[in-house]
Amino acid sequence: MVSRQAAGPYDAALTPEDLAGLRENLYEQRLFRREQLRQFAARSTSRACDAHGPSGPGQSEVRVQLVASARMVLADVEAALARMDAGTYGTCHLCRRPVERERLLIVPQARYCGRCQQVREAAR
């Protein structure tokens, strides 16, 4: 018998209930990010028509960064949903080992296991 300690973090498989909850979480994130991007677009359209002109360059730069971040998260969420549909969700893109259950419960769009994520961040 293999002890839990010796097996490591890769032995906790996702249950069907976990997957259903994660899918729901990803759907909610997708709706939130789409609405966020819609609001940014509406604000920029209304500001362009405003007689007072656009806001200052600092605010404009922050808005551009927020839009880019929202688009990036939306792309990650949609990619995670596609992996679920393809049956590859929860597999690390680098080492091909399972992504830790606890990691996915916190970051459902995660592409990498904790170890590979640390390696990627250390290389930056």
Coordinates of N, CA and C in Angstrom, one line a residue:
M1 N 0.8 -1.2 0.0 CA 0.0 0.0 0.0 C 0.9 1.2 0.0
V2 N 0.5 2.2 -0.8 CA 1.3 3.5 -0.9 C 0.7 4.4 0.1
S3 N 1.6 5.0 0.9 CA 1.1 6.0 1.8 C 0.8 7.3 1.1
R4 N -0.1 8.1 1.6 CA -0.5 9.4 1.0 C 0.8 10.3 0.9
Q5 N 1.6 10.3 2.0 CA 2.8 11.1 2.0 C 3.7 10.7 0.8
A6 N 3.9 9.5 0.6 CA 4.8 9.0 -0.5 C 4.3 9.3 -1.9
A7 N 3.0 9.3 -2.0 CA 2.4 9.4 -3.3 C 2.5 10.9 -3.8
G8 N 2.6 11.8 -3.0 CA 2.7 13.2 -3.4 C 1.4 13.9 -3.7
P9 N 1.4 15.1 -4.3 CA 0.2 15.9 -4.5 C -0.5 15.4 -5.8
Y10 N 0.0 14.4 -6.5 CA -0.6 14.1 -7.8 C -1.7 13.0 -7.6
D11 N -1.9 12.4 -6.4 CA -2.8 11.3 -6.3 C -4.2 11.7 -6.0
A12 N -4.5 13.0 -5.8 CA -5.8 13.5 -5.5 C -6.5 13.9 -6.9
A13 N -7.2 12.9 -7.4 CA -7.9 13.1 -8.7 C -9.1 14.0 -8.5
L14 N -9.5 14.7 -9.6 CA -10.7 15.5 -9.5 C -11.9 14.6 -9.6
T15 N -12.9 14.8 -8.8 CA -14.1 14.1 -8.9 C -15.1 14.7 -9.9
P16 N -16.1 14.0 -10.3 CA -17.1 14.6 -11.2 C -17.7 15.8 -10.6
E17 N -17.9 15.8 -9.3 CA -18.4 17.0 -8.6 C -17.5 18.2 -8.7
D18 N -16.2 17.9 -8.5 CA -15.1 18.9 -8.6 C -15.2 19.6 -10.0
L19 N -15.2 18.7 -11.1 CA -15.3 19.2 -12.4 C -16.5 20.0 -12.7
A20 N -17.6 19.6 -12.2 CA -18.9 20.4 -12.4 C -18.8 21.7 -11.7
G21 N -18.2 21.8 -10.5 CA -18.0 23.0 -9.8 C -17.0 23.9 -10.5
L22 N -16.0 23.3 -11.0 CA -14.9 24.1 -11.7 C -15.5 24.7 -13.0
R23 N -16.3 23.9 -13.7 CA -16.9 24.3 -15.0 C -17.8 25.5 -14.7
E24 N -18.6 25.4 -13.6 CA -19.5 26.5 -13.3 C -18.7 27.8 -12.9
N25 N -17.6 27.6 -12.2 CA -16.8 28.7 -11.8 C -16.2 29.4 -13.1
L26 N -15.8 28.6 -14.0 CA -15.2 29.1 -15.3 C -16.3 29.8 -16.1
Y27 N -17.5 29.3 -16.1 CA -18.6 30.0 -16.8 C -18.9 31.3 -16.2
E28 N -18.9 31.4 -14.8 CA -19.1 32.7 -14.1 C -18.0 33.7 -14.4
Q29 N -16.7 33.2 -14.4 CA -15.6 34.0 -14.7 C -15.7 34.6 -16.2
R30 N -16.1 33.7 -17.1 CA -16.3 34.1 -18.5 C -17.3 35.2 -18.6
L31 N -18.5 35.0 -17.9 CA -19.5 36.1 -18.0 C -19.0 37.4 -17.4
F32 N -18.3 37.3 -16.2 CA -17.8 38.5 -15.6 C -16.8 39.2 -16.5
R33 N -15.9 38.5 -17.1 CA -14.9 39.2 -18.0 C -15.5 39.7 -19.2
R34 N -16.5 39.1 -19.8 CA -17.2 39.6 -21.0 C -17.9 40.9 -20.6
E35 N -18.6 40.9 -19.5 CA -19.3 42.1 -19.0 C -18.3 43.2 -18.7
Q36 N -17.2 42.9 -18.1 CA -16.2 43.9 -17.8 C -15.7 44.5 -19.1
L37 N -15.4 43.7 -20.1 CA -14.9 44.2 -21.4 C -16.0 45.1 -22.0
R38 N -17.2 44.6 -21.9 CA -18.3 45.4 -22.5 C -18.4 46.8 -21.9
Q39 N -18.2 46.8 -20.5 CA -18.3 48.1 -19.8 C -17.1 49.0 -20.2
F40 N -15.9 48.4 -20.3 CA -14.8 49.2 -20.7 C -15.0 49.8 -22.1
A41 N -15.6 49.0 -23.0 CA -15.9 49.5 -24.4 C -16.9 50.6 -24.3
A42 N -17.9 50.5 -23.5 CA -19.0 51.5 -23.4 C -18.4 52.8 -22.8
R43 N -17.6 52.7 -21.8 CA -17.0 53.8 -21.2 C -16.1 54.6 -22.2
S44 N -15.3 53.8 -22.9 CA -14.4 54.5 -23.9 C -15.2 55.2 -25.0
T45 N -16.3 54.6 -25.4 CA -17.1 55.2 -26.4 C -17.8 56.5 -25.9
S46 N -18.3 56.4 -24.6 CA -18.9 57.6 -24.0 C -17.9 58.7 -23.8
R47 N -16.7 58.4 -23.4 CA -15.6 59.4 -23.2 C -15.2 60.0 -24.5
A48 N -15.2 59.2 -25.6 CA -14.8 59.8 -26.9 C -15.8 60.8 -27.3
C49 N -17.1 60.6 -27.0 CA -18.1 61.6 -27.3 C -18.3 62.7 -26.4
D50 N -17.6 62.6 -25.2 CA -17.7 63.6 -24.2 C -17.0 64.9 -24.6
A51 N -17.7 66.1 -24.3 CA -17.2 67.4 -24.7 C -15.9 67.7 -24.0
H52 N -15.7 67.1 -22.8 CA -14.5 67.4 -22.0 C -13.3 66.7 -22.5
G53 N -13.4 65.8 -23.5 CA -12.3 65.1 -24.0 C -11.9 63.9 -23.1
P54 N -11.0 63.1 -23.6 CA -10.6 61.9 -22.8 C -9.9 62.2 -21.5
S55 N -10.0 61.3 -20.6 CA -9.3 61.5 -19.3 C -7.8 61.6 -19.5
G56 N -7.1 61.9 -18.4 CA -5.7 62.1 -18.5 C -4.9 60.8 -19.0
P57 N -3.7 61.0 -19.4 CA -2.9 59.9 -19.9 C -2.6 58.8 -18.9
G58 N -2.5 59.1 -17.7 CA -2.3 58.1 -16.6 C -3.6 57.2 -16.5
Q59 N -4.7 57.8 -16.5 CA -6.0 57.0 -16.5 C -6.1 56.2 -17.7
S60 N -5.8 56.7 -18.8 CA -5.9 56.0 -20.1 C -5.0 54.8 -20.1
E61 N -3.8 54.9 -19.6 CA -2.8 53.8 -19.6 C -3.3 52.7 -18.6
V62 N -3.9 53.1 -17.5 CA -4.4 52.2 -16.5 C -5.6 51.4 -17.2
R63 N -6.4 52.1 -17.9 CA -7.6 51.5 -18.6 C -7.1 50.5 -19.6
V64 N -6.1 50.8 -20.4 CA -5.5 49.9 -21.4 C -5.0 48.7 -20.7
Q65 N -4.3 48.8 -19.6 CA -3.7 47.7 -18.9 C -4.9 46.8 -18.3
L66 N -5.9 47.4 -17.8 CA -7.1 46.6 -17.3 C -7.8 45.8 -18.4
V67 N -7.9 46.5 -19.5 CA -8.6 45.8 -20.7 C -7.7 44.6 -21.1
A68 N -6.4 44.8 -21.2 CA -5.5 43.8 -21.6 C -5.5 42.6 -20.6
S69 N -5.5 42.9 -19.3 CA -5.6 41.9 -18.3 C -6.9 41.1 -18.4
A70 N -8.0 41.8 -18.5 CA -9.3 41.1 -18.7 C -9.4 40.2 -19.9
R71 N -8.8 40.7 -21.0 CA -8.8 39.9 -22.2 C -7.9 38.6 -22.0
M72 N -6.8 38.8 -21.3 CA -5.9 37.6 -21.1 C -6.6 36.6 -20.2
V73 N -7.2 37.1 -19.1 CA -7.9 36.1 -18.2 C -9.1 35.5 -19.0
L74 N -9.8 36.2 -19.8 CA -10.9 35.6 -20.6 C -10.4 34.5 -21.5
A75 N -9.3 34.8 -22.1 CA -8.7 33.8 -23.0 C -8.2 32.5 -22.2
D76 N -7.7 32.7 -21.0 CA -7.3 31.6 -20.2 C -8.5 30.8 -19.8
V77 N -9.6 31.5 -19.4 CA -10.8 30.8 -19.0 C -11.4 30.0 -20.2
E78 N -11.5 30.6 -21.3 CA -12.0 30.0 -22.5 C -11.2 28.8 -22.9
A79 N -9.8 28.9 -22.7 CA -9.0 27.8 -23.0 C -9.2 26.6 -22.0
A80 N -9.4 26.9 -20.8 CA -9.7 25.9 -19.8 C -11.0 25.2 -20.1
L81 N -12.0 25.9 -20.5 CA -13.3 25.3 -20.9 C -13.1 24.4 -22.1
A82 N -12.3 24.8 -23.0 CA -12.0 24.0 -24.2 C -11.3 22.7 -23.8
R83 N -10.3 22.8 -22.8 CA -9.6 21.6 -22.3 C -10.6 20.7 -21.7
M84 N -11.6 21.2 -20.9 CA -12.6 20.4 -20.3 C -13.4 19.6 -21.4
D85 N -13.8 20.3 -22.4 CA -14.5 19.7 -23.5 C -13.7 18.6 -24.2
A86 N -12.4 18.9 -24.3 CA -11.5 17.9 -25.0 C -11.0 16.8 -24.1
G87 N -11.3 16.9 -22.8 CA -10.9 15.8 -21.9 C -9.4 15.9 -21.5
T88 N -8.8 17.1 -21.7 CA -7.4 17.3 -21.3 C -7.3 18.2 -20.1
Y89 N -8.4 18.6 -19.5 CA -8.3 19.6 -18.4 C -7.6 18.9 -17.2
G90 N -6.8 19.7 -16.5 CA -6.1 19.2 -15.3 C -4.8 18.6 -15.6
T91 N -4.3 18.6 -16.8 CA -3.0 18.0 -17.1 C -2.1 19.2 -17.4
C92 N -0.9 19.2 -16.8 CA 0.1 20.2 -16.9 C 0.6 20.3 -18.4
H93 N 0.7 21.5 -18.9 CA 1.1 21.7 -20.3 C 2.6 21.4 -20.5
L94 N 3.4 21.4 -19.4 CA 4.8 21.1 -19.5 C 5.2 19.7 -19.2
C95 N 4.9 19.2 -18.0 CA 5.3 17.9 -17.6 C 4.3 16.8 -17.8
R96 N 3.1 17.2 -18.2 CA 2.0 16.2 -18.5 C 1.5 15.5 -17.3
R97 N 1.9 15.9 -16.1 CA 1.4 15.3 -14.9 C 0.1 16.0 -14.5
P98 N -0.7 15.4 -13.6 CA -1.9 16.1 -13.2 C -1.6 17.4 -12.4
V99 N -2.4 18.5 -12.7 CA -2.3 19.7 -11.9 C -3.0 19.4 -10.6
E100 N -2.4 19.8 -9.5 CA -2.9 19.5 -8.2 C -4.4 20.0 -8.1
R101 N -5.2 19.2 -7.5 CA -6.6 19.5 -7.2 C -6.8 20.8 -6.5
E102 N -6.0 21.0 -5.4 CA -6.1 22.2 -4.7 C -5.8 23.4 -5.5
R103 N -4.8 23.3 -6.4 CA -4.4 24.4 -7.3 C -5.6 24.8 -8.2
L104 N -6.2 23.7 -8.8 CA -7.3 24.0 -9.7 C -8.5 24.6 -9.0
L105 N -8.7 24.2 -7.7 CA -9.9 24.7 -7.0 C -9.7 26.2 -6.7
I106 N -8.4 26.6 -6.6 CA -8.1 28.1 -6.4 C -8.0 28.8 -7.7
V107 N -7.3 28.2 -8.7 CA -7.1 28.8 -10.0 C -7.6 27.9 -11.1
P108 N -8.9 27.8 -11.4 CA -9.5 26.8 -12.3 C -8.9 26.8 -13.7
Q109 N -8.4 28.0 -14.1 CA -7.9 28.1 -15.5 C -6.4 27.7 -15.5
A110 N -5.8 27.2 -14.5 CA -4.4 26.9 -14.4 C -4.0 25.9 -15.5
R111 N -2.9 26.2 -16.2 CA -2.4 25.3 -17.3 C -1.2 24.4 -16.8
Y112 N -0.6 24.9 -15.6 CA 0.6 24.2 -15.2 C 0.4 23.7 -13.7
C113 N 1.1 22.6 -13.4 CA 1.1 22.2 -12.0 C 2.0 23.2 -11.2
G114 N 1.9 23.2 -9.9 CA 2.6 24.1 -9.1 C 4.1 24.2 -9.3
R115 N 4.7 23.0 -9.5 CA 6.1 22.9 -9.7 C 6.5 23.6 -11.0
C116 N 5.8 23.3 -12.1 CA 6.1 23.9 -13.4 C 5.9 25.4 -13.4
Q117 N 4.8 25.8 -12.7 CA 4.5 27.2 -12.6 C 5.7 28.0 -11.9
Q118 N 6.2 27.4 -10.9 CA 7.3 28.0 -10.1 C 8.5 28.1 -11.1
V119 N 8.8 27.1 -11.8 CA 9.9 27.1 -12.8 C 9.7 28.2 -13.8
R120 N 8.5 28.3 -14.3 CA 8.3 29.3 -15.3 C 8.4 30.7 -14.8
E121 N 8.0 30.9 -13.5 CA 8.1 32.3 -12.9 C 9.5 32.6 -12.5
A122 N 10.3 31.6 -12.2 CA 11.7 31.8 -11.8 C 12.5 32.1 -13.1
A123 N 12.1 31.7 -14.2 CA 12.8 31.9 -15.5 C 12.6 33.3 -16.0
R124 N 11.6 34.0 -15.5 CA 11.3 35.4 -15.9 C 12.3 36.4 -15.5

